[in-house]
Amino acid sequence: MITHRTRRGILGRLGATTLVAAAVVCSVGLSATSASADDSSNQPPLTAKDHAITDVPGLVNGRELGSFTGLNGQLVSSPRLLRTESLDKITSDGAATLATKYHVNLVIDLRTATQIAAKPDVPVPGAKSVNISMFGADGNYPDDTVMYHDLVDKGYNGPNDRGPMITAYAQILRLIAQDTTGTVLIHCSHGMDRTGTVMDLLYNILGVSESDILHDYLLSNTQLKVGWATPQLLQGTFESDVNSKYGGIDSYLRKTIGLTDQDFAALRTNLLVSNDASASSITVDGISVPLDAAATTGGATITDPQTALAAGDVTVTTTNPNATASTTVSGRTATITVTAQDGITVERYVVNAALPATAGGTSTPVAAAAAATTRATLPETGGDDTAVVLVGGIGGALLIAGGILLMRRRTKRTAG
């Protein structure tokens, strides 16, 4: 990396807060054409989705993956990877925090052997550390632009002579793809240049937008309070070279670096969380529910002979196994809420469980709907005529009416 006086001179003119950052990030210099340290145009504000690491003493430029939207609307799984500067300034408590809170189990150090010897990392308890020097043995550059050209393909002479840079990218990305149990921490000296291009490639694999990739890259300026990272370096030099020399980033990743479809799939599986909140099946007391209807406002209606409906009667299978489903019941209506793995996307299903219809055409199989029996006694008509009528529903009412009419006719004849 650049070690000439320009960057060190700028660091010397910064305030007390930035001097802390300067102590951590002194192995790469600033070229004469780079932005000045107080240039805020390339210092985007940190947002909640950027997940800056602020609880590891001695760490200045640390953050998790950004919670950006990726491929097919999925969300980048921010806790799965950390990007930082070198770990030589962190405290033992800070290293313990990386292990216990952030679950770091793999540290990938991108620095040269000379840089590591000068500033060795404080080890993270329980984590494996792997050194993959992207620049090979020599990491000193007279100019940032020259360095970013080399970040594309230093030493590459073809598939049989890949050089340190292409070889390093393949090793780094495959290590990240293979780690499925914990959190990977990747760093160089500042966490800006070498780490920045690795993250550019990784975010492209995950389907993150160009604007979000640039935002994440420039956040190193924000955290270090410098202006070293610029769009011209990442997009105008590194990405421009990749496009002109290798036919674009996807071709570069597949044909030059040599990643396979399986590598792409593993990275996406490890680092993207699904936004699929759909149900593949819903049953109520074993009765299948039509999902299209259930997803509408009015919901689906099924016939269920059970007299009472409970949440335990509803079984939901989600399309993505990492989604979760919850059920609430009000009367004979069940509302199912499916929350996707991303914790944001939600789908709701409504099921109305109607009771079966009876022979009389109603759907209430309780005693009140059955034919009730009533004993009715007609008034005396001048004799001992007493009618006992079984009354049930409408038929009973008709019998009563007929009895009353008969009574009136008999009374009239007696009076005459």
XYZ file of C-alpha atoms in Angstrom:
416
model
C 0.000 0.000 0.000
C 1.081 3.639 -0.323
C 3.473 4.638 2.440
C 4.840 7.965 1.230
C 4.607 11.189 3.203
C 1.466 12.721 1.707
C -1.084 10.657 3.640
C 0.935 10.817 6.845
C 1.183 14.589 6.520
C -2.580 14.942 6.182
C -3.160 12.691 9.159
C -0.844 14.910 11.183
C -3.072 17.928 10.529
C -6.272 16.260 11.787
C -7.863 16.852 15.188
C -7.516 14.753 18.304
C -10.353 12.376 17.377
C -8.858 11.623 13.981
C -5.432 11.025 15.522
C -6.893 7.869 17.029
C -7.843 6.727 13.545
C -4.441 7.789 12.253
C -2.710 5.516 14.730
C -4.675 2.583 13.346
C -4.426 3.281 9.635
C -0.929 4.379 8.775
C 0.225 1.779 6.244
C -1.413 3.248 3.120
C -0.665 6.794 1.972
C -2.726 9.363 0.087
C -1.740 10.306 -3.440
C -1.450 13.904 -4.536
C -4.617 13.534 -6.591
C -6.777 12.132 -3.778
C -9.412 14.154 -1.933
C -8.332 16.201 1.061
C -8.925 14.861 4.560
C -11.613 17.421 5.347
C -13.561 16.816 2.116
C -17.058 15.838 3.286
C -18.484 15.217 -0.192
C -17.272 11.619 -0.039
C -18.214 11.072 3.611
C -21.821 9.806 3.583
C -23.588 9.773 6.943
C -23.884 6.417 8.668
C -27.423 5.040 8.808
C -29.026 2.248 10.817
C -28.637 -0.171 7.899
C -24.850 0.338 7.892
C -24.284 -1.318 11.299
C -21.132 0.502 12.403
C -19.224 -1.335 15.131
C -18.803 1.045 18.050
C -18.353 -1.312 21.003
C -14.914 -2.780 20.217
C -12.246 -0.562 21.862
C -9.418 0.279 19.463
C -11.495 -0.384 16.328
C -12.215 2.682 14.192
C -13.313 1.510 10.739
C -15.466 -1.485 11.579
C -18.949 -2.352 10.365
C -21.089 -5.321 9.511
C -22.421 -5.979 6.034
C -24.967 -3.339 5.096
C -28.617 -4.371 5.260
C -28.982 -3.714 1.551
C -31.553 -5.163 -0.830
C -29.981 -7.876 -2.925
C -30.921 -10.457 -5.502
C -34.666 -10.998 -6.028
C -35.511 -8.528 -3.279
C -33.723 -10.548 -0.599
C -31.921 -8.774 2.233
C -28.177 -8.951 2.865
C -27.609 -10.778 6.160
C -25.612 -8.113 7.956
C -24.233 -10.120 10.915
C -22.552 -12.756 8.728
C -19.486 -10.682 7.796
C -17.505 -7.814 9.330
C -15.098 -5.501 7.511
C -12.473 -3.647 9.540
C -8.990 -2.207 9.570
C -6.126 -4.232 11.077
C -6.743 -5.562 14.572
C -3.410 -4.485 16.067
C -4.996 -1.667 18.135
C -7.963 -3.471 19.637
C -7.960 -4.362 23.326
C -8.304 -7.849 24.743
C -11.844 -6.911 25.782
C -12.516 -5.788 22.225
C -11.237 -9.097 20.885
C -13.510 -10.918 23.337
C -16.472 -8.849 22.117
C -15.739 -9.859 18.520
C -15.806 -13.489 19.647
C -18.819 -13.476 21.968
C -21.125 -10.797 20.587
C -20.248 -10.896 16.887
C -19.426 -14.640 16.800
C -16.277 -14.157 14.705
C -14.848 -17.586 13.894
C -12.682 -16.686 10.882
C -10.336 -13.718 10.349
C -9.029 -13.124 6.819
C -6.025 -10.771 6.816
C -5.274 -9.301 3.381
C -1.972 -7.605 4.304
C 1.543 -8.491 3.213
C 3.810 -10.489 5.493
C 5.853 -7.339 6.184
C 2.761 -5.369 7.219
C 1.598 -8.164 9.508
C 5.010 -8.414 11.173
C 5.027 -4.659 11.824
C 1.468 -4.584 13.227
C 0.312 -8.071 14.220
C -3.380 -8.563 14.975
C -4.643 -9.032 18.497
C -6.076 -12.567 18.207
C -9.818 -13.116 18.458
C -10.418 -15.937 20.953
C -11.452 -19.161 19.248
C -11.222 -17.719 15.722
C -9.081 -19.136 12.943
C -6.825 -16.573 11.221
C -5.852 -16.870 7.559
C -3.407 -14.570 5.763
C -4.014 -14.026 2.046
C -1.798 -11.241 0.737
C -3.543 -9.735 -2.268
C -0.430 -7.831 -3.375
C 1.943 -10.714 -2.860
C 5.192 -9.676 -1.193
C 5.177 -5.991 -2.154
C 2.346 -3.684 -1.056
C 3.950 -0.250 -1.502
C 2.638 2.083 -4.207
C 3.577 5.613 -5.284
C -0.003 6.483 -6.238
C -3.527 5.361 -5.342
C -4.579 5.069 -8.983
C -1.666 2.753 -9.751
C -2.653 0.674 -6.735
C -6.273 0.368 -7.915
C -5.126 -0.780 -11.340
C -3.138 -3.514 -9.612
C -6.149 -4.405 -7.457
C -7.716 -5.736 -10.647
C -5.100 -8.242 -11.763
C -1.603 -7.726 -10.366
C 0.678 -10.402 -11.863
C -2.022 -11.974 -14.040
C -0.703 -13.511 -17.260
C -3.542 -15.900 -18.046
C -5.276 -18.951 -16.580
C -1.981 -20.762 -16.076
C -0.212 -17.812 -14.456
C -2.850 -16.045 -12.385
C -0.637 -13.913 -10.160
C -1.305 -13.013 -6.492
C -4.365 -10.786 -6.984
C -6.640 -13.141 -8.936
C -5.498 -16.082 -6.827
C -6.312 -14.121 -3.661
C -9.825 -13.146 -4.789
C -10.649 -16.785 -5.540
C -9.377 -17.947 -2.148
C -11.122 -15.177 -0.202
C -14.539 -15.565 -1.819
C -14.469 -19.346 -1.482
C -13.542 -19.116 2.190
C -16.529 -16.840 2.759
C -18.744 -19.229 0.791
C -17.626 -22.202 2.878
C -18.131 -20.580 6.286
C -21.684 -21.432 7.308
C -21.470 -21.468 11.091
C -20.158 -18.131 12.338
C -19.060 -14.668 11.256
C -16.177 -13.874 8.912
C -14.031 -10.807 9.651
C -12.049 -9.501 6.703
C -9.495 -6.686 6.897
C -6.430 -5.092 5.374
C -4.542 -2.131 6.867
C -7.237 0.547 6.710
C -10.211 -1.641 5.784
C -10.646 0.575 2.728
C -8.767 -0.393 -0.440
C -8.120 -4.138 -0.584
C -11.124 -4.800 1.646
C -13.099 -2.335 -0.481
C -12.586 -4.179 -3.765
C -13.330 -7.565 -2.173
C -16.586 -6.112 -0.872
C -17.370 -4.635 -4.292
C -17.115 -8.104 -5.851
C -19.040 -9.756 -3.030
C -21.876 -7.223 -3.115
C -22.139 -7.703 -6.883
C -22.551 -11.451 -6.382
C -25.313 -10.714 -3.864
C -27.116 -8.385 -6.299
C -26.618 -5.143 -4.339
C -27.142 -1.918 -6.297
C -24.239 0.164 -7.550
C -25.282 3.095 -5.361
C -25.315 0.969 -2.189
C -21.919 -0.530 -3.031
C -20.414 2.939 -3.443
C -22.092 4.142 -0.248
C -20.580 1.268 1.736
C -17.142 1.901 0.214
C -17.183 5.618 1.065
C -18.209 4.945 4.679
C -14.546 4.205 5.399
C -13.933 7.924 4.824
C -16.741 8.718 7.251
C -15.438 6.475 10.006
C -11.770 7.402 9.534
C -12.598 11.081 8.941
C -10.578 11.184 5.723
C -11.254 11.604 2.030
C -9.060 8.891 0.584
C -11.756 6.679 -0.925
C -13.303 8.201 -4.058
C -15.754 7.100 -6.749
C -12.951 7.618 -9.258
C -10.810 4.983 -7.578
C -13.508 2.315 -7.142
C -15.673 2.928 -10.191
C -13.436 4.954 -12.517
C -10.341 2.786 -12.068
C -11.051 -0.637 -10.559
C -14.472 -1.298 -12.117
C -13.529 0.443 -15.352
C -10.539 -1.864 -15.775
C -12.659 -4.915 -14.996
C -15.215 -3.855 -17.620
C -12.719 -2.971 -20.342
C -10.294 -5.853 -19.829
C -12.535 -8.691 -18.702
C -16.029 -7.976 -20.049
C -17.696 -6.876 -16.813
C -17.754 -8.004 -13.198
C -19.808 -11.172 -13.722
C -17.481 -12.387 -16.478
C -14.449 -11.383 -14.389
C -15.741 -13.380 -11.412
C -16.591 -16.470 -13.438
C -13.986 -16.617 -16.201
C -10.958 -14.856 -14.702
C -11.289 -15.505 -10.968
C -12.934 -18.863 -11.708
C -15.951 -18.920 -9.409
C -18.491 -21.614 -10.248
C -22.281 -21.594 -10.108
C -21.923 -23.542 -6.861
C -19.699 -20.797 -5.410
C -22.245 -18.146 -6.365
C -25.081 -20.190 -4.864
C -23.185 -20.798 -1.609
C -22.367 -17.115 -1.158
C -25.970 -16.138 -1.797
C -27.291 -18.817 0.538
C -24.908 -17.760 3.315
C -25.249 -14.007 2.976
C -28.804 -13.344 1.790
C -31.957 -13.817 3.828
C -35.203 -14.628 2.071
C -38.116 -12.199 1.699
C -40.467 -15.101 0.898
C -43.441 -14.846 3.259
C -45.741 -17.191 1.354
C -47.442 -20.302 2.689
C -47.257 -23.469 0.632
C -50.191 -25.054 2.465
C -52.710 -24.296 5.210
C -55.077 -26.845 6.749
C -57.781 -26.417 9.386
C -58.690 -29.621 11.235
C -57.066 -31.447 8.317
C -59.158 -29.583 5.715
C -57.096 -27.992 2.935
C -57.504 -24.230 2.498
C -57.411 -22.589 -0.982
C -54.425 -20.233 -0.610
C -55.371 -17.739 -3.328
C -58.712 -17.082 -1.666
C -57.175 -17.001 1.813
C -54.768 -14.259 0.709
C -57.659 -11.927 -0.217
C -59.221 -9.429 2.165
C -62.340 -11.518 2.739
C -60.365 -14.722 3.063
C -61.266 -18.289 2.171
C -64.308 -20.145 3.522
C -64.210 -23.836 4.320
C -66.708 -26.182 5.988
C -65.525 -27.542 9.317
C -67.798 -29.761 11.475
C -65.942 -28.941 14.681
C -68.106 -26.776 16.921
C -65.162 -24.712 18.212
C -62.080 -23.365 16.380
C -58.674 -22.970 18.071
C -55.252 -21.856 16.844
C -53.989 -25.398 17.363
C -56.418 -26.631 14.722
C -54.549 -24.654 12.053
C -51.419 -26.110 10.408
C -49.231 -23.878 8.207
C -46.317 -24.889 5.978
C -44.197 -21.986 4.668
C -42.587 -22.004 1.233
C -39.274 -20.952 2.744
C -38.456 -23.064 5.805
C -36.851 -20.066 7.530
C -40.103 -18.114 7.537
C -42.288 -18.192 10.661
C -46.075 -18.391 10.983
C -48.433 -17.357 13.777
C -52.212 -17.863 14.060
C -54.901 -15.940 15.899
C -58.564 -17.003 16.125
C -61.650 -14.859 16.597
C -64.859 -16.849 16.665
C -64.703 -19.066 13.614
C -62.188 -16.941 11.709
C -58.461 -17.731 11.752
C -55.849 -15.144 10.700
C -52.433 -16.527 9.786
C -49.423 -14.170 9.646
C -46.282 -15.408 7.866
C -43.084 -13.408 8.460
C -40.210 -13.913 6.044
C -36.656 -14.697 7.117
C -35.712 -11.050 6.597
C -37.992 -10.111 9.507
C -39.644 -7.419 7.389
C -41.811 -9.009 4.708
C -45.219 -10.235 5.935
C -48.073 -12.130 4.260
C -51.511 -12.611 5.870
C -54.093 -15.317 5.218
C -57.689 -15.403 6.493
C -59.779 -18.580 6.868
C -63.483 -18.636 7.769
C -64.581 -22.016 9.135
C -68.330 -22.452 8.510
C -70.319 -25.209 10.169
C -72.060 -27.757 7.896
C -75.614 -26.937 6.752
C -78.501 -28.952 8.267
C -81.386 -30.551 6.353
C -83.438 -27.396 6.988
C -80.875 -25.298 5.154
C -79.160 -23.692 8.130
C -75.517 -24.101 9.189
C -76.204 -24.341 12.917
C -76.246 -27.982 14.075
C -77.153 -27.099 17.663
C -80.358 -28.086 19.494
C -81.987 -24.737 18.806
C -81.986 -25.502 15.099
C -83.488 -28.955 15.568
C -87.263 -29.418 15.655
C -88.376 -28.412 19.153
C -91.430 -30.053 20.710
C -93.983 -27.974 22.536
C -97.189 -29.136 24.301
C -100.080 -26.727 23.626
C -103.582 -26.962 25.191
C -106.489 -25.335 23.387
C -109.087 -23.401 25.439
C -112.354 -25.111 26.337
C -115.174 -24.705 23.784
C -118.125 -25.616 25.955
C -117.148 -29.236 26.096
C -114.203 -31.392 27.001
C -112.460 -30.873 23.667
C -108.757 -30.586 24.409
C -106.173 -30.620 21.642
C -102.614 -31.660 22.251
C -100.407 -30.391 19.476
C -96.802 -31.122 18.837
C -95.354 -27.874 17.623
C -92.067 -27.666 15.814
C -90.929 -24.776 13.725
C -93.298 -23.492 11.053
C -95.384 -26.668 11.005
C -96.219 -26.206 14.687
C -97.307 -22.638 14.113
C -99.673 -23.760 11.343
C -101.186 -26.404 13.623
C -101.812 -23.829 16.340
C -103.453 -21.451 13.864
C -105.689 -24.249 12.527
C -106.703 -25.229 16.067
C -107.716 -21.701 16.957
C -109.845 -21.408 13.794
C -111.564 -24.725 14.585
C -112.267 -23.558 18.119
C -113.950 -20.367 16.912
C -116.182 -22.268 14.484
C -117.330 -24.704 17.226
C -118.044 -21.859 19.648
C -120.193 -20.092 17.066
C -122.320 -23.191 16.416
C -122.911 -23.736 20.161
C -124.028 -20.136 20.646
C -126.632 -20.414 17.842
